[in-house]
mmCIF file of C-alpha atoms and ligand atoms in Angstrom:
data_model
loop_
_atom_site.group_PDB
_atom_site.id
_atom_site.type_symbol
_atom_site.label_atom_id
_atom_site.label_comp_id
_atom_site.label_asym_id
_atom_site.label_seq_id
_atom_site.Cartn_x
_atom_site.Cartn_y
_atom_site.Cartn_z
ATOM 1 C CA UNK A 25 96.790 18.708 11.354
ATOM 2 C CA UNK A 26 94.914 15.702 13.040
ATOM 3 C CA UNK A 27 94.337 15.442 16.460
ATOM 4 C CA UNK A 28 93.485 11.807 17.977
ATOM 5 C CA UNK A 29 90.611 11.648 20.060
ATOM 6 C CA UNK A 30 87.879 9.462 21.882
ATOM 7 C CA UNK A 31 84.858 11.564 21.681
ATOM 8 C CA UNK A 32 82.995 14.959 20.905
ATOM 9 C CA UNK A 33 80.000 15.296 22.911
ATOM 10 C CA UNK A 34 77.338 18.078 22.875
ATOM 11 C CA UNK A 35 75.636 18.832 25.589
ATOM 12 C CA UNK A 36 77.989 18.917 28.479
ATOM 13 C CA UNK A 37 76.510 19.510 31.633
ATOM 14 C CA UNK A 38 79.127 18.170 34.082
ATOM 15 C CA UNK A 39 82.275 19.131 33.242
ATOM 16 C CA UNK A 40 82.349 22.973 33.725
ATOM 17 C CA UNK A 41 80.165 25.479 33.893
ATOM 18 C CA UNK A 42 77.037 26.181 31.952
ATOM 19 C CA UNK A 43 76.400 24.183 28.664
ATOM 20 C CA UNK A 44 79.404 22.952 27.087
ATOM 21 C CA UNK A 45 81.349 21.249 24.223
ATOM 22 C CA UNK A 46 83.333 18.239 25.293
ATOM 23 C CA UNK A 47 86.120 16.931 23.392
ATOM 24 C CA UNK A 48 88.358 13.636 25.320
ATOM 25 C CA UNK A 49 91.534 13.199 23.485
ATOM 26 C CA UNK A 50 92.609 9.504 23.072
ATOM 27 C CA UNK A 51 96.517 8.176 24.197
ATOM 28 C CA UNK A 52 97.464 8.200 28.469
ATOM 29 C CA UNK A 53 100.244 7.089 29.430
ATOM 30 C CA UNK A 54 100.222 8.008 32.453
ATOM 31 C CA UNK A 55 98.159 5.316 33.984
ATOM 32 C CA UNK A 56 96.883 6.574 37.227
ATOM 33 C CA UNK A 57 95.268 3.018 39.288
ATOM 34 C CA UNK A 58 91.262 3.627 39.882
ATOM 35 C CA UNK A 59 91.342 5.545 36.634
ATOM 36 C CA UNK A 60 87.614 5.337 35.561
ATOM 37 C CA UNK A 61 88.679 5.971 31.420
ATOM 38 C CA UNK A 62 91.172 2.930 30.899
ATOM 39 C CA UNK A 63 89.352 3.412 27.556
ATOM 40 C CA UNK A 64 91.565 6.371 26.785
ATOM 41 C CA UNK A 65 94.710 5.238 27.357
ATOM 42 C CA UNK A 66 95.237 3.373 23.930
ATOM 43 C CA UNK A 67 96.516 5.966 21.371
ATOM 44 C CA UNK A 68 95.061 2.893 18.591
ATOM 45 C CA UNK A 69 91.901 3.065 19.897
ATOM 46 C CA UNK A 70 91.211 6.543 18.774
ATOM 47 C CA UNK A 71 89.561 8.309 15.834
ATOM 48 C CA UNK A 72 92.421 10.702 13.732
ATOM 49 C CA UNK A 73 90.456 13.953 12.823
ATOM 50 C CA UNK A 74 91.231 16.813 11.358
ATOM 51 C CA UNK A 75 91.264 20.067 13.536
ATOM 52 C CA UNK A 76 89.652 22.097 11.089
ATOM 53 C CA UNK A 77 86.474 19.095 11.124
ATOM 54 C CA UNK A 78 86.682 19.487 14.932
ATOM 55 C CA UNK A 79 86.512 23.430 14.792
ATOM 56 C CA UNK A 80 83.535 22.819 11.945
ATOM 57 C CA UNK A 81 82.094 21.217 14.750
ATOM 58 C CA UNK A 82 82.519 23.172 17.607
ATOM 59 C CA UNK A 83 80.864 26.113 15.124
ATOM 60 C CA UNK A 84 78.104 24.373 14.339
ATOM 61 C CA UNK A 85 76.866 23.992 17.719
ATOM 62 C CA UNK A 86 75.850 27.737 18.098
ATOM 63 C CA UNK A 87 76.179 29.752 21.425
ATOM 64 C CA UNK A 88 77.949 27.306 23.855
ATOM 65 C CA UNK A 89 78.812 28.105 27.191
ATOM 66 C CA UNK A 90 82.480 26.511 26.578
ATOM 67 C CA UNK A 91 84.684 23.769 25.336
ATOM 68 C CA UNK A 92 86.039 21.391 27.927
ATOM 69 C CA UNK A 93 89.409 19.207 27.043
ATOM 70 C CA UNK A 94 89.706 16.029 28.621
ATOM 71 C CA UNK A 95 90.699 12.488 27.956
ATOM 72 C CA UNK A 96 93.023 10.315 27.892
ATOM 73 C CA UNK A 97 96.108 12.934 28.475
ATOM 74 C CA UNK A 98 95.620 16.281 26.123
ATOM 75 C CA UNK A 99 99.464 17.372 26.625
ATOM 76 C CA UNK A 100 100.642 14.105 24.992
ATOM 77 C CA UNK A 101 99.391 15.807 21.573
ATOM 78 C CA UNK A 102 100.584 19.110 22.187
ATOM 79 C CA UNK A 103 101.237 20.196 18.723
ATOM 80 C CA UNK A 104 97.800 18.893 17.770
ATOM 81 C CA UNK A 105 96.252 20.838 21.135
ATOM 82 C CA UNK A 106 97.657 23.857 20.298
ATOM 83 C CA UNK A 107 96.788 23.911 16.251
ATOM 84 C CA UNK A 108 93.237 22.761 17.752
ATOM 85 C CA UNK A 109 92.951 26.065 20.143
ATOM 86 C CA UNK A 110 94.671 28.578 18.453
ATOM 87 C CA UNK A 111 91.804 27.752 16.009
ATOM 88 C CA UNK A 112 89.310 28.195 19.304
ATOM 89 C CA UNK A 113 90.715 31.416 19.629
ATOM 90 C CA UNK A 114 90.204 32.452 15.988
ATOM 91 C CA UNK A 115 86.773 31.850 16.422
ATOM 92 C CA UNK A 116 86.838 33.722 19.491
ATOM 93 C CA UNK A 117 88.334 36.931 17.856
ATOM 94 C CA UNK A 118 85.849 36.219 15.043
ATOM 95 C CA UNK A 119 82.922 36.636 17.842
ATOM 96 C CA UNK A 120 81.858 33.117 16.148
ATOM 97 C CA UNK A 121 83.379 30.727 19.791
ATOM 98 C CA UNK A 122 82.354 33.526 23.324
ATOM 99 C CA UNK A 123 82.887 30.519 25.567
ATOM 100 C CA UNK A 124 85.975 29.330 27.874
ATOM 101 C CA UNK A 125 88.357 26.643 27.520
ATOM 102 C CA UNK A 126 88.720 24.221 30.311
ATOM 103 C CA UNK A 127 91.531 21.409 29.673
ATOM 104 C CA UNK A 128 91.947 18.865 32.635
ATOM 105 C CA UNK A 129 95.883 17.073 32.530
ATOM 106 C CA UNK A 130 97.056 14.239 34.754
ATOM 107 C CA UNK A 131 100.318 16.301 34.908
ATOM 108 C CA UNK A 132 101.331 18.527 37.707
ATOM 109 C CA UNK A 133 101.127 22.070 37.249
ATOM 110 C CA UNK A 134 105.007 22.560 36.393
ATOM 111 C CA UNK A 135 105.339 19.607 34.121
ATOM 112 C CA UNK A 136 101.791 20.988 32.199
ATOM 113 C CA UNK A 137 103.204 24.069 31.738
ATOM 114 C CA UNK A 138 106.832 23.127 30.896
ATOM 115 C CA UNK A 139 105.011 20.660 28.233
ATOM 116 C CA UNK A 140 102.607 23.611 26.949
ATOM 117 C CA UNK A 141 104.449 26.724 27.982
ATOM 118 C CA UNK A 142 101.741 28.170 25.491
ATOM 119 C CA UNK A 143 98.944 27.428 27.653
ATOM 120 C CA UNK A 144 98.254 30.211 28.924
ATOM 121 C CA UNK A 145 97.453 32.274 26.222
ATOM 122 C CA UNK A 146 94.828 29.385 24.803
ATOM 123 C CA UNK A 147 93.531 27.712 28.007
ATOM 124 C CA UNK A 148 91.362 29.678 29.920
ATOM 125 C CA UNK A 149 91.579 27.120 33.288
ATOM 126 C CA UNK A 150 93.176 24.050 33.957
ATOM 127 C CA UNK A 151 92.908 20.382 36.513
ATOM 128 C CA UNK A 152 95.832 19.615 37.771
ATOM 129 C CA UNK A 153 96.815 16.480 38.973
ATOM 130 C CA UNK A 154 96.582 12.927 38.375
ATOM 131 C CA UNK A 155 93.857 11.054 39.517
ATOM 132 C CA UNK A 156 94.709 9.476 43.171
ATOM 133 C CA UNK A 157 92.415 6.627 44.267
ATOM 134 C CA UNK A 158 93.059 7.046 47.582
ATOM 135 C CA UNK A 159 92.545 10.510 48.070
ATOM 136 C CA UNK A 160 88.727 10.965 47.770
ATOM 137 C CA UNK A 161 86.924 14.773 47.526
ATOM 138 C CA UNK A 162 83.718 16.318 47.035
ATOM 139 C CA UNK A 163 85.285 19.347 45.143
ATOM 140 C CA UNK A 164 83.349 20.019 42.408
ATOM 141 C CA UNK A 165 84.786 18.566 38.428
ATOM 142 C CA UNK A 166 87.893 16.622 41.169
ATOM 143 C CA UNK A 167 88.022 13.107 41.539
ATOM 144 C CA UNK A 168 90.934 13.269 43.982
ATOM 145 C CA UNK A 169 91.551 16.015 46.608
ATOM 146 C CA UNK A 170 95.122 16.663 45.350
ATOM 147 C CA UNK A 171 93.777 18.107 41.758
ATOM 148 C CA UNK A 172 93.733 21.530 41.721
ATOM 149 C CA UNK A 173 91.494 24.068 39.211
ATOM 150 C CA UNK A 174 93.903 27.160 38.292
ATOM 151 C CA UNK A 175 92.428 29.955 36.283
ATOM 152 C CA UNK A 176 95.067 30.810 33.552
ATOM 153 C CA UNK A 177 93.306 33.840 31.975
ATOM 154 C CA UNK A 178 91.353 36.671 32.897
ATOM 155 C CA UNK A 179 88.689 35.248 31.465
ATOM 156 C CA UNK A 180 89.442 32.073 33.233
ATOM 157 C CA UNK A 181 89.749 34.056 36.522
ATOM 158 C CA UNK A 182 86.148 35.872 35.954
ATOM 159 C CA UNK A 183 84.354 32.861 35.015
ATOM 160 C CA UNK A 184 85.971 29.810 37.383
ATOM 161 C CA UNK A 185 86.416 32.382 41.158
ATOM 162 C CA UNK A 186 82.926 30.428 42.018
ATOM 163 C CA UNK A 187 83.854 27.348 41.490
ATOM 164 C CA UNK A 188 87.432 26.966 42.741
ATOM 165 C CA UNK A 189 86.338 25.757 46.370
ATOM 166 C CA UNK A 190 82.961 24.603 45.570
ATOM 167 C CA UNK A 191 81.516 21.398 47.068
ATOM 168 C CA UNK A 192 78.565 19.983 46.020
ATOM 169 C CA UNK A 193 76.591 17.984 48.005
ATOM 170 C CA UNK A 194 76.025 15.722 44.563
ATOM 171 C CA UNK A 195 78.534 15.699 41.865
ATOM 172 C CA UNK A 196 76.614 16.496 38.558
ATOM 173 C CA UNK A 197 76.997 13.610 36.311
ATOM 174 C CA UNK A 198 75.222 12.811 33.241
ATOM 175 C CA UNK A 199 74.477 9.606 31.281
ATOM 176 C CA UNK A 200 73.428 9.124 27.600
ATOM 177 C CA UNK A 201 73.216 5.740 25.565
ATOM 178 C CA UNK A 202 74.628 5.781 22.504
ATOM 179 C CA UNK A 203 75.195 2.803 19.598
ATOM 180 C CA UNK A 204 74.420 0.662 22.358
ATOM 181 C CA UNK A 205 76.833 1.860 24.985
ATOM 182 C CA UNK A 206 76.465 3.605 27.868
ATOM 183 C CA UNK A 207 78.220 6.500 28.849
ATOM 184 C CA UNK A 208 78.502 8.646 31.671
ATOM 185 C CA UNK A 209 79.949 12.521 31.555
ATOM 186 C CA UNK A 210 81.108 13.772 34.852
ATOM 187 C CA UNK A 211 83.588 12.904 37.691
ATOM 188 C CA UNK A 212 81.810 9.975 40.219
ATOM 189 C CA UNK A 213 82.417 10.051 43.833
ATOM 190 C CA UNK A 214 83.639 6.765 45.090
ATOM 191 C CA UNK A 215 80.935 4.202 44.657
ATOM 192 C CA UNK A 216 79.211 5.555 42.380
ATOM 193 C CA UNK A 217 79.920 3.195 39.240
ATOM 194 C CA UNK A 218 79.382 0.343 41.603
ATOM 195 C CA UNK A 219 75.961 1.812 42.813
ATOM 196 C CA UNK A 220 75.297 2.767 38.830
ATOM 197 C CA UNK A 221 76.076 -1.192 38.175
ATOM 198 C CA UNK A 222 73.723 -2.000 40.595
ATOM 199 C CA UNK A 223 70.714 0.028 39.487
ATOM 200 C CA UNK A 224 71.404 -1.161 35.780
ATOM 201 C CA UNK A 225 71.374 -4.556 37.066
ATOM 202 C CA UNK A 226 68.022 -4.030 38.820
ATOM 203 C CA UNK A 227 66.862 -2.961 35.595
ATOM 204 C CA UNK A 228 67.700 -6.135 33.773
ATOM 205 C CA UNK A 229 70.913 -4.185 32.342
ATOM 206 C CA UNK A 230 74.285 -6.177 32.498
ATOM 207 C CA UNK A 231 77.656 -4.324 31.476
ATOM 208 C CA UNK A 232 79.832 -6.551 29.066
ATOM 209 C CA UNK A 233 82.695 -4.409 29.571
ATOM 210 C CA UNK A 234 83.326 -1.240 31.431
ATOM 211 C CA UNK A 235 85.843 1.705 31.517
ATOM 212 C CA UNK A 236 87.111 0.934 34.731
ATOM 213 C CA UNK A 237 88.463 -2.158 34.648
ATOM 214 C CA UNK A 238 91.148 -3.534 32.597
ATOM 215 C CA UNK A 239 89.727 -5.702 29.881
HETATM 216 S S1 SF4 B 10 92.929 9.764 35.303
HETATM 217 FE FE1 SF4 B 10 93.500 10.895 33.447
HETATM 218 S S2 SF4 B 10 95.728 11.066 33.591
HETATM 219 FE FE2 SF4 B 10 95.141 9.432 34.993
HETATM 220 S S3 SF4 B 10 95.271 7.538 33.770
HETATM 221 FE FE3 SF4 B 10 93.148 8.276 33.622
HETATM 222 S S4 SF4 B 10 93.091 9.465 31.734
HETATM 223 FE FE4 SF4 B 10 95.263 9.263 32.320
#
């Protein structure tokens, strides 16, 4: 089973508590406007791997904190998603994977659980919501006041109580180069990627092409 995706990063900082895996599917179709990851939304643009490479992977990176799902639109590979975390949850039983599993979805919370009416037996908490430009919040891991986090799982209930109303005076965001790209981990506040541009600029760094704008 292959599941198409954009990225596996390790460290994630910003995306759910404590130090996580991240993995961002590739493929949305749902094409929210002010979406900051228009790189996502072409299923071609993605890399096919295997689910056992991707569990391999998520191993191999010792005691993590969790693994966070985003994307791109994780319920438009649901038989992939699911092959993917009932493998996270062998690892779990094995005592090998002791972290959560946060997925965010651009779907409503009846249409994300009508498309995975598994989910809550493999996702420990979900985001809700698409992404609405014109609805800005400082909820923490939100980029529009209309997504909602929903613990799914005892686990899920435990671990994300803390954060469910939390507002930080800073979203945490993180930025890493790599093969010559930059690429920032987190949810931005409105402004931000303008104010990033600027301070890039100011260092002599021009962006050829960026997420958030159509090419
Ligand atoms: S915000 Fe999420 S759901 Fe909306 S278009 Fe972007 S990737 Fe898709």
């Amino acid at each position: 089973m292959r599941i198409n995706i954009s990225r596996l990063h390790h460290p994630v900082t910003a995306l759910g508590p404590g130090t996580r895996a991240g993995l961002w599917v590739q493929g949305c179709s749902i094409g929210c406007p002010g979406c900051v990851s228009r790189d996502t939304w072409a299923p071609g643009d993605g890399t096919a791997l295997d689910v056992d490479d991707v569990l391999a992977w998520l191993t191999g990176l010792g005691d993590v904190d969790g693994l966070t799902i985003s994307g791109g639109e994780p319920t438009e590979q649901p038989v992939a998603l699911r092959a993917l975390l009932e493998g996270v949850d062998a690892l779990r039983r094995d005592g090998v994977f002791t972290g959560d599993v946060l997925c965010y979805t651009g779907r409503d919370e009846a249409d994300f659980h009508a498309v995975l009416p598994w989910a809550g037996d493999l996702i420990d908490a979900v985001i809700v919501g698409p992404f609405a430009v014109a609805e800005p919040t400082d909820l923490l891991w939100r980029g529009s006041a209309n997504q909602r986090l929903i613990p799914l799982s005892e686990r899920g209930r435990q671990r994300y109580a803390p954060y469910l109303d939390a507002r930080p005076e800073q979203p945490p965001l993180q930025v890493t180069v790599e093969d010559g790209q930059v690429w920032m981990i987190g949810v931005p506040r409105r402004g931000d990627l303008r104010r990033l541009e600027t301070a890039l600029a100011g260092a002599g760094v021009a962006l050829a092409e960026v997420s958030w704008r159509p090419r």
